[in-house]
CSV table of C-alpha atoms in Angstrom, one decimal:
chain,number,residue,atom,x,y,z
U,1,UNK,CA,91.2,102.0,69.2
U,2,UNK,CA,91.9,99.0,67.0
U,3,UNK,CA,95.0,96.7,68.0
U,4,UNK,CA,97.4,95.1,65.5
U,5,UNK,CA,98.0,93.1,68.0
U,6,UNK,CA,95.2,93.0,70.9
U,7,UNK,CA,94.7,91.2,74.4
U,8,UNK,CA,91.6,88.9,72.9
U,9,UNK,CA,90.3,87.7,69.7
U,10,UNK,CA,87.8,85.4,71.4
U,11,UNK,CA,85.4,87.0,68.6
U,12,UNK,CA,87.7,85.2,65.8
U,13,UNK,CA,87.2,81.7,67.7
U,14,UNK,CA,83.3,82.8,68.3
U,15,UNK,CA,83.1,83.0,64.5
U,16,UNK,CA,84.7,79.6,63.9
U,17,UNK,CA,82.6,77.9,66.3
U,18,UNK,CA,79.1,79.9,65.2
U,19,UNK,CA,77.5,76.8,64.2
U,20,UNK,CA,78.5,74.5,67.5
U,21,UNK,CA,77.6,77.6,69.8
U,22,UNK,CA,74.2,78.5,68.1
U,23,UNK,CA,73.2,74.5,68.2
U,24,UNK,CA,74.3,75.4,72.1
U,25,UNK,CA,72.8,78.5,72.9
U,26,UNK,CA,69.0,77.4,70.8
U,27,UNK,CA,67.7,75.2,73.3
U,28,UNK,CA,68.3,77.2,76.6
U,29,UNK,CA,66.8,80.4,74.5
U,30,UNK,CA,63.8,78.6,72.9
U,31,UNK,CA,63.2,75.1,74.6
U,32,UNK,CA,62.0,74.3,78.5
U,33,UNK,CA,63.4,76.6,81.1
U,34,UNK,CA,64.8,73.7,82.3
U,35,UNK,CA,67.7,73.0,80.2
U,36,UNK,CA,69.5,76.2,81.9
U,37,UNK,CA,69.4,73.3,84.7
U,38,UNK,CA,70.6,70.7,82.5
U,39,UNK,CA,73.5,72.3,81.0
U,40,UNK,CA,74.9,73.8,84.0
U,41,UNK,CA,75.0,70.7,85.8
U,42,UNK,CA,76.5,68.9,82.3
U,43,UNK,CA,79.5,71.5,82.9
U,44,UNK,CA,80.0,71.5,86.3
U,45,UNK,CA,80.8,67.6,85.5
U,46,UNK,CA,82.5,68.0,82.7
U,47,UNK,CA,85.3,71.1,84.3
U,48,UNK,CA,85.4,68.4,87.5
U,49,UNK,CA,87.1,65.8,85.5
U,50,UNK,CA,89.4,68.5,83.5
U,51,UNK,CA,90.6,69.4,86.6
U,52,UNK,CA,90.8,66.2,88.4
U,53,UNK,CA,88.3,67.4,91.2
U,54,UNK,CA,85.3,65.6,92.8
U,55,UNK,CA,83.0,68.4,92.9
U,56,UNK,CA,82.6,71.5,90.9
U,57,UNK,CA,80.2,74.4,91.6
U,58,UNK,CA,79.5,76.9,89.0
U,59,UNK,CA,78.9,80.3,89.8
U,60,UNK,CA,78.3,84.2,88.9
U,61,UNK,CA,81.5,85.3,88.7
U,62,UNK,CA,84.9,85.0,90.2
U,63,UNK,CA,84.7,87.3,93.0
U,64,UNK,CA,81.7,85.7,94.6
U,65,UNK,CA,83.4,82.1,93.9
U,66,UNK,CA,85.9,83.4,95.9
U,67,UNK,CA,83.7,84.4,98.9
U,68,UNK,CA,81.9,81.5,98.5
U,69,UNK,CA,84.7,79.2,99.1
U,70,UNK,CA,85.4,81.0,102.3
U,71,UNK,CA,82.7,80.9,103.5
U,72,UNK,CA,82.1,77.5,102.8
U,73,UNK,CA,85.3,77.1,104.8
U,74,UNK,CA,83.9,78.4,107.6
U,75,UNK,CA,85.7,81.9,107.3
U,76,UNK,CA,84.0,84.5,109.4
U,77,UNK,CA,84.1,87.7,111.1
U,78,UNK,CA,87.9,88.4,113.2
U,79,UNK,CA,89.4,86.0,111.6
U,80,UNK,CA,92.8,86.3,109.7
U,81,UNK,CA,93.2,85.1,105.3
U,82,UNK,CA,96.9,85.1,104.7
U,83,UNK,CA,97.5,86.7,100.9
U,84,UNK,CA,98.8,88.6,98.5
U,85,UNK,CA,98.9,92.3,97.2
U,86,UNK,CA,99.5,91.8,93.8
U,87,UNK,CA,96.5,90.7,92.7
U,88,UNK,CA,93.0,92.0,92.1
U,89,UNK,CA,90.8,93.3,94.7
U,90,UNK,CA,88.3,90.5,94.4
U,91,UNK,CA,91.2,88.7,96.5
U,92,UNK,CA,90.8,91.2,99.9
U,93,UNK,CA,87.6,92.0,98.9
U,94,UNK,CA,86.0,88.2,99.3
U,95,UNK,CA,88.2,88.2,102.3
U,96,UNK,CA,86.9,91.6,104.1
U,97,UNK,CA,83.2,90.6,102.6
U,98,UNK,CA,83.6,87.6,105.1
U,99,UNK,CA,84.3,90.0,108.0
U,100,UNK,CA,87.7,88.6,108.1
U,101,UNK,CA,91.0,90.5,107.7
U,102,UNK,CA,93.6,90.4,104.8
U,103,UNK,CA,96.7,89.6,106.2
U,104,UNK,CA,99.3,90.4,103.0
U,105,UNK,CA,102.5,88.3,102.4
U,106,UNK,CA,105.6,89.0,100.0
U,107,UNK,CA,106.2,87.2,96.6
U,108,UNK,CA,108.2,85.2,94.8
U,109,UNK,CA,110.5,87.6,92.0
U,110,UNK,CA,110.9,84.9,89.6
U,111,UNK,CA,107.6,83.5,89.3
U,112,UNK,CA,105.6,86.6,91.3
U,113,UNK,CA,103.0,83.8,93.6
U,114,UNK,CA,103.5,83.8,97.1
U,115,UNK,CA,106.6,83.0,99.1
U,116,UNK,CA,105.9,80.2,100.6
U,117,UNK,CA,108.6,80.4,103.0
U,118,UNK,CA,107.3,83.5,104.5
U,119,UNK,CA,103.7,82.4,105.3
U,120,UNK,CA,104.3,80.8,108.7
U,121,UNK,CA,105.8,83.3,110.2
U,122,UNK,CA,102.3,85.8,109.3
U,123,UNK,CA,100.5,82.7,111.3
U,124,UNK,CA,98.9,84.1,114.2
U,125,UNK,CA,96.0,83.1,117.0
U,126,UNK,CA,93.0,84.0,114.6
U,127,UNK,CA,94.7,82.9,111.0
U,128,UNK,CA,92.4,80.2,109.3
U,129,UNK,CA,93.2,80.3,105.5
U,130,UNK,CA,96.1,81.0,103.2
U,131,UNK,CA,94.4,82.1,99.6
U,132,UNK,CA,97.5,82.2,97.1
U,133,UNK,CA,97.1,83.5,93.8
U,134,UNK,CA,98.3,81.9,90.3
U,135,UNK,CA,99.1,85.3,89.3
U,136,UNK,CA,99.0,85.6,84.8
U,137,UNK,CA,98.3,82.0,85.4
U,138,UNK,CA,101.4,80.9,87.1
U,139,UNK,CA,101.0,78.6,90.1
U,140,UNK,CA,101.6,79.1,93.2
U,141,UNK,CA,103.4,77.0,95.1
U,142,UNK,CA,100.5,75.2,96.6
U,143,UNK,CA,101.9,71.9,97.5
U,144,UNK,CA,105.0,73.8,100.1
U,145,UNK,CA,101.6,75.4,101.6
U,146,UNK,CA,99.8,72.4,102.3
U,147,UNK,CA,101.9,70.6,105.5
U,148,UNK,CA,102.0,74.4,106.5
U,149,UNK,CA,97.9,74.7,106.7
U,150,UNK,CA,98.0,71.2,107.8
U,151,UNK,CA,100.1,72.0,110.7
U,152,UNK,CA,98.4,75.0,111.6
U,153,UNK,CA,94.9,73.9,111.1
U,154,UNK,CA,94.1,76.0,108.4
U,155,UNK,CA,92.3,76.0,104.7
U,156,UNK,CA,94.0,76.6,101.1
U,157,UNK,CA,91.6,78.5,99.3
U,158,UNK,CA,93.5,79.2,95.8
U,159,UNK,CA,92.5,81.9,93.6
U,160,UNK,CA,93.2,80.2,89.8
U,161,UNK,CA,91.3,83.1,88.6
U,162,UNK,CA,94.0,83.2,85.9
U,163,UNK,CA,95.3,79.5,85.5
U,164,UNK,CA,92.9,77.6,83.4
U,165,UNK,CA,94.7,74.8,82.3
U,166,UNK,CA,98.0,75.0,84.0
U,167,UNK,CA,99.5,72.3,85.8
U,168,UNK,CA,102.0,72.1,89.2
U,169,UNK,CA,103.9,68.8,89.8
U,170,UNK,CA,102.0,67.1,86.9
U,171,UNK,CA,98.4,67.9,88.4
U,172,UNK,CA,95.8,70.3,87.3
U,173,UNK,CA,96.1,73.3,89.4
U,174,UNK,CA,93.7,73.6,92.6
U,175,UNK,CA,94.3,70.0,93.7
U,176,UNK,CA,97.0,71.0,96.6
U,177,UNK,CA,94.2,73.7,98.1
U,178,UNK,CA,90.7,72.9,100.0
U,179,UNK,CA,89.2,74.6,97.4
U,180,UNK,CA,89.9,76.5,94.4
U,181,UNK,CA,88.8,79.1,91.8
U,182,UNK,CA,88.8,79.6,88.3
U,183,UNK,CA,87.1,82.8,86.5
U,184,UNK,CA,85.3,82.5,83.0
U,185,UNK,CA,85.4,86.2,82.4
U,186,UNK,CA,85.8,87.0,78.9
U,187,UNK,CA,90.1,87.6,79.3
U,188,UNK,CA,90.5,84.6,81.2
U,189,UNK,CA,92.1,81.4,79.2
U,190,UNK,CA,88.6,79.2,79.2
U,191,UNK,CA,86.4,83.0,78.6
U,192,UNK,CA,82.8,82.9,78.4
U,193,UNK,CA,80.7,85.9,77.0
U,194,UNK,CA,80.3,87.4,80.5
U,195,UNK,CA,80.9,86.6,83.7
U,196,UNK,CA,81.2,83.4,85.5
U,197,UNK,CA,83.5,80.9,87.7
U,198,UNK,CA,83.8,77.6,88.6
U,199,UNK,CA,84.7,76.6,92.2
U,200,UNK,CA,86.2,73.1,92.8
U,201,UNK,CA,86.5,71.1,95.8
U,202,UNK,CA,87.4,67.5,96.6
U,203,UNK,CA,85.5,68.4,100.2
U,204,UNK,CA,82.3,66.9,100.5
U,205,UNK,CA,81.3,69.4,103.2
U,206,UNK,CA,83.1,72.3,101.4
U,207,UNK,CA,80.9,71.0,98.4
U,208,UNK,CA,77.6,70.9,100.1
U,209,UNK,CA,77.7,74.5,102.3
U,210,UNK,CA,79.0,75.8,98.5
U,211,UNK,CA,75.5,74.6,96.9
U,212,UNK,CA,73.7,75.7,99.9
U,213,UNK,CA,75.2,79.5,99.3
U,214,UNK,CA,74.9,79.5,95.5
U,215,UNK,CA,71.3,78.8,95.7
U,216,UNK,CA,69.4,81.3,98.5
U,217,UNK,CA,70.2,78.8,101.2
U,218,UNK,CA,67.4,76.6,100.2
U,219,UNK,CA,68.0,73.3,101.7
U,220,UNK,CA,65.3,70.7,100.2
U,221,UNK,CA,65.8,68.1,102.9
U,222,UNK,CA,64.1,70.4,105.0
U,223,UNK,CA,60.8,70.9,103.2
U,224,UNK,CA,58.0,69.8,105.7
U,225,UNK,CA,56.0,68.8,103.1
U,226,UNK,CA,54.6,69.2,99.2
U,227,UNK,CA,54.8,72.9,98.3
U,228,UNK,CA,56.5,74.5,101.3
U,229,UNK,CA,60.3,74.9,101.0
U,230,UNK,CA,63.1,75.3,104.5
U,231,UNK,CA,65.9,77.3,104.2
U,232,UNK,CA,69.0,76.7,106.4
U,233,UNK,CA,71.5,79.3,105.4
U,234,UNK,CA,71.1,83.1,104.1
U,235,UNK,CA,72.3,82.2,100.8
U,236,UNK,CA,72.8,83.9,97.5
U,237,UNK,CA,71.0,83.3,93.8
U,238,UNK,CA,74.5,83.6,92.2
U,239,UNK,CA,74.4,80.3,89.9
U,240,UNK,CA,76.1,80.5,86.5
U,241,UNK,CA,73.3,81.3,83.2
U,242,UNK,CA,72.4,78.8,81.0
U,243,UNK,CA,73.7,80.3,78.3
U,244,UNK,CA,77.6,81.3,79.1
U,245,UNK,CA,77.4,77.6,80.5
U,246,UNK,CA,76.0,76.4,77.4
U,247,UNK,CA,79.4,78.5,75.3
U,248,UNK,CA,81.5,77.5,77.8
U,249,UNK,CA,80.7,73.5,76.8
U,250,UNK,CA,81.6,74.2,73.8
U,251,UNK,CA,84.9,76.0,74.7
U,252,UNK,CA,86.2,73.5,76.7
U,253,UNK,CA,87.6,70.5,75.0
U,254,UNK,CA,89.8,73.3,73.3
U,255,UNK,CA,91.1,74.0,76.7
U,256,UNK,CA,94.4,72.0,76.2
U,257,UNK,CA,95.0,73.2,72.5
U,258,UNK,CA,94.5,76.9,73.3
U,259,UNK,CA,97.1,76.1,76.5
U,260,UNK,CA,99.2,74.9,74.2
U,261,UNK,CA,99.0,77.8,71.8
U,262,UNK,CA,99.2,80.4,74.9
U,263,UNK,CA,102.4,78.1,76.3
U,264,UNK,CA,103.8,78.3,72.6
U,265,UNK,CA,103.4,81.9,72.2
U,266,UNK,CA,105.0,82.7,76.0
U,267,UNK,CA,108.0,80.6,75.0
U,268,UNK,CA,108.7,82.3,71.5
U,269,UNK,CA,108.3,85.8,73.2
U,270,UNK,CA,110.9,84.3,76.1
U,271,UNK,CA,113.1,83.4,73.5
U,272,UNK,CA,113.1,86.3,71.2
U,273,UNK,CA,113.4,88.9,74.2
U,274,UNK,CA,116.5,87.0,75.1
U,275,UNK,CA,119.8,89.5,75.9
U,276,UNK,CA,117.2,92.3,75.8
U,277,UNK,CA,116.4,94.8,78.5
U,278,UNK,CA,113.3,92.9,79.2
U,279,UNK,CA,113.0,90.3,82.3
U,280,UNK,CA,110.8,87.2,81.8
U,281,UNK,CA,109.1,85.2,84.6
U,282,UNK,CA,111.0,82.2,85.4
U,283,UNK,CA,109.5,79.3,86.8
U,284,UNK,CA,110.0,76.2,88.9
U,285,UNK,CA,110.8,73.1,86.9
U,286,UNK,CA,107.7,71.4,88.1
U,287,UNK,CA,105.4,74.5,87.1
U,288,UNK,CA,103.5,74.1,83.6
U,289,UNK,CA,101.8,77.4,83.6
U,290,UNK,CA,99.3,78.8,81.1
U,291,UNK,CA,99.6,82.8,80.4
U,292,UNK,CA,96.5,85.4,80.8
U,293,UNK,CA,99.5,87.4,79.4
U,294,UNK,CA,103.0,87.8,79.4
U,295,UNK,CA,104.1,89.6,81.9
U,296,UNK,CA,107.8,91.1,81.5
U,297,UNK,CA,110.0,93.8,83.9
U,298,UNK,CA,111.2,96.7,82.8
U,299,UNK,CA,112.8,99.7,84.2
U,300,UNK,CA,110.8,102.1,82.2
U,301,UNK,CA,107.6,100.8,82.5
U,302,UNK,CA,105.7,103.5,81.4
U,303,UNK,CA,107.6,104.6,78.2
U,304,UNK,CA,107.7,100.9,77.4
U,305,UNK,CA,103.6,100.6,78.2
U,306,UNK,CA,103.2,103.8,75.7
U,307,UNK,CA,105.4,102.9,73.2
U,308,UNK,CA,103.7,99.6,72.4
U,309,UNK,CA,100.3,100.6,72.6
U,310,UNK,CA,100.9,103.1,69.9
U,311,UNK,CA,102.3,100.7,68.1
U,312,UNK,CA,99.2,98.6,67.4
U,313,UNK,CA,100.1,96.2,70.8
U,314,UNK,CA,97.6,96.3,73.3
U,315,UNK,CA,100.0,96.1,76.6
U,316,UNK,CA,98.5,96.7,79.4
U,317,UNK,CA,99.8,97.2,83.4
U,318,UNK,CA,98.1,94.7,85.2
U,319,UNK,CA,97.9,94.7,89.4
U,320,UNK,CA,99.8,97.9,89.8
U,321,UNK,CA,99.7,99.6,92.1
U,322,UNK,CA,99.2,96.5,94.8
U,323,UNK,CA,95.9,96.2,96.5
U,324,UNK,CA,96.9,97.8,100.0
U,325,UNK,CA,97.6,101.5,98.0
U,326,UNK,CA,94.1,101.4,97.5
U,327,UNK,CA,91.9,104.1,99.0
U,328,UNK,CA,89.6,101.8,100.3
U,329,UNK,CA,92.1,100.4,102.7
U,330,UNK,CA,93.8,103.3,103.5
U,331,UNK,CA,93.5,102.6,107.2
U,332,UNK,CA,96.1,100.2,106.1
U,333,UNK,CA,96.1,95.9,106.2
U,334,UNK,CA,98.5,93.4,108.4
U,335,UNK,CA,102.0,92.7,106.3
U,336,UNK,CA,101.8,95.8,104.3
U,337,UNK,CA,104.8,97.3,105.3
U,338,UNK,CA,106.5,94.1,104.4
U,339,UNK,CA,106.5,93.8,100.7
U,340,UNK,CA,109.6,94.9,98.8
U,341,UNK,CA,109.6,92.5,96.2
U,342,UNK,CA,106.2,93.1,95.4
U,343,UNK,CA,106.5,97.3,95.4
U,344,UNK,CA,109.1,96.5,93.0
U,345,UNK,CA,107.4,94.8,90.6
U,346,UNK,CA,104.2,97.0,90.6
U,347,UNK,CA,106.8,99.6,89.4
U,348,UNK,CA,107.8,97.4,86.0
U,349,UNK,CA,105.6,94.5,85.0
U,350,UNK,CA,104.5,95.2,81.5
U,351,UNK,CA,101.8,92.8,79.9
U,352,UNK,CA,102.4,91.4,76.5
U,353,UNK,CA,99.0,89.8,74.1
U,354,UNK,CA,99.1,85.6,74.6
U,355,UNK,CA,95.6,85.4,72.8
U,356,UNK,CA,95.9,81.8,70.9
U,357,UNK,CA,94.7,83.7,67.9
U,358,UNK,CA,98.1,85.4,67.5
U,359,UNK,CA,99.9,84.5,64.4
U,360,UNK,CA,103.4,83.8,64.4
U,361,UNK,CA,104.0,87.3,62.8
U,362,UNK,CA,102.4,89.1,65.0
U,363,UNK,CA,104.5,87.7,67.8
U,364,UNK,CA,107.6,88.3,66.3
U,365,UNK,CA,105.9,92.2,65.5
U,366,UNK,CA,105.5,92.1,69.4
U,367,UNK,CA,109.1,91.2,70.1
U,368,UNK,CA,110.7,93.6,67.9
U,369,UNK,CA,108.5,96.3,68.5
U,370,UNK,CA,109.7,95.8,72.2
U,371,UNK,CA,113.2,95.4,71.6
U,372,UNK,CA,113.6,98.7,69.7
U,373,UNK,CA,111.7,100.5,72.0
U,374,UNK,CA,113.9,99.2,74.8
U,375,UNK,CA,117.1,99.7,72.9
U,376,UNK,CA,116.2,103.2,72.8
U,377,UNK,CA,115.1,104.2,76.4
């Protein structure tokens, strides 16, 4: 089905960019095998200083950025990851791929991160991370968690899978966490062509198990001698391709104009849904987030969901239901029980289109379309 009004129209920018991106892409297709290398290494330096970090690692995708954080944390098996259920599975699953336990915690209503006043008291004898997610690219309250981890012992791993070029108390987000983790898929607000993450860390020792993972394990300090190589780890060959690095070099010094664009369109649709049935996030004054989507409540989520997509607006229900209704943890996961505020918003969070490429008529199609459609349910 074609969208009037669809999730992504990375394609559009793709087109506007052909030249810049085929200059890119020609000398990791036709030149020396080495400039995959090269360019990786370029943007892994270049996303560091966007995001105010010492170190960044790029990767396969998010989900394995993920596990490799934690396990460049030292996360292991019996051991306890303090998170969230609304959120992709990538979250527990990177957790549980560790042989550690998801332990979930409640969120936030305005906002929808974790409630940061309700971590400590999930703390137990085997807890060593909290991993908070910047859910639609909000962020979490990850400064409130730090003297908490601090206290405890424990590592911040933040999932930014979402929150590309948002900010919390004036700083890029991930700088409150040990380490952090931002996704390139092709939805995401810096998308490459495929998959891919970055994973950021101002930990010199976090930095160095993280290369050690990403590449087999191979640990050339080790090598005996000319031609024979040591490995010190079972690692993984899960390094980011040359080539969505190379279209991902081009992407980013657009970051902060597509933010901008994304921030511009969430505020218009905020505004025009005003005195409507629809509740918008609300966020704390230090929060500057960027939007995936925009994520509204609604009491009739479904009729609202149906209504839109036949109208040409590609809505979509995003997290719902949370993780622990899965069937793969149907033997159930710590803190489950506990999570009314985020049972209740599985039950009406609709997505609204934040692509960039979004004219300004097509947002205000968007916000009548979903003001008549509420007006008559």
């Amino acid at each position: 089905m074609t969208f009037r009004v669809p999730r992504s129209r990375a394609s559009e920018t793709h087109r506007a960019l052909r030249a810049e991106i085929q200059a890119a892409l020609d000398p990791i297709l036709f030149g020396d095998y080495h400039g995959s290398y090269e360019i990786r290494a370029e943007l892994e330096s270049a996303f560091a200083a966007a995001v105010g970090a010492r170190h960044a690692v790029a990767v396969h995708s998010g989900t394995i950025g993920l596990f490799l954080a934690l396990r460049a944390c030292s996360i292991t098996t019996g051991d306890e990851v303090i998170t969230v259920a609304n959120s992709d599975i990538s979250t527990t699953g990177a957790i549980s791929q560790c042989g550690a336990t998801p332990v979930l915690c409640d969120v936030f209503e305005d906002d929808y991160t974790i409630n940061s006043d309700l971590v400590e008291a999930l703390i137990t004898s085997k807890t060593r991370a909290i991993l908070p997610v910047d859910l639609h690219g909000h962020p979490a309250n990850v400064k409130a968690l730090r003297p908490i981890a601090d206290q405890h012992g424990l590592k911040i791993v933040e999932d930014a899978a979402l929150a590309t070029g948002a900010r919390d108390y004036s700083q890029p987000v991930g700088r409150f966490a040990d380490a952090a983790m931002f996704s390139f898929a092709p939805f995401k607000p810096l998308g490459s062509a495929g998959n891919g993450a970055m994973v950021v860390t101002d930990d010199d020792d976090i930095h160095e198990e993280l290369r050690l993972l990403t590449g087999y394990g191979y640990n050339p300090a080790g090598d005996v001698r000319s031609g024979y190589q040591d490995y010190s780890a079972e690692g993984y060959n899960v390094p980011l391709d040359g080539l969505q690095a190379a279209l991902l070099l081009v992407k980013l010094p657009r970051l902060r104009e597509w933010t901008e664009k994304r921030r511009a369109i969430a505020a218009a649709l905020e505004a025009g849904l005003a005195g409507s049935a629809a509740r918008s996030p609300r966020f704390r004054p230090e929060s500057a987030p960027t939007f995936r989507s925009y994520a509204i409540r609604t009491a009739h989520q479904d009729e609202l969901h149906q209504g839109l997509r036949a109208a040409g607006i590609e809505a979509v229900i995003h997290y719902a239901p949370p993780i622990h209704h899965y069937s793969v943890y149907a033997a159930g996961l710590p803190g489950a029980d506990n999570l009314p505020v985020t049972e209740m918003l599985a039950r009406q969070y609709v997505n609204l289109p934040v692509t960039p490429e979004l004219t300004a008529d097509e947002v205000n199609y968007m916000i009548e379309t979903t003001r008549n459609l509420l007006q008559n349910m």
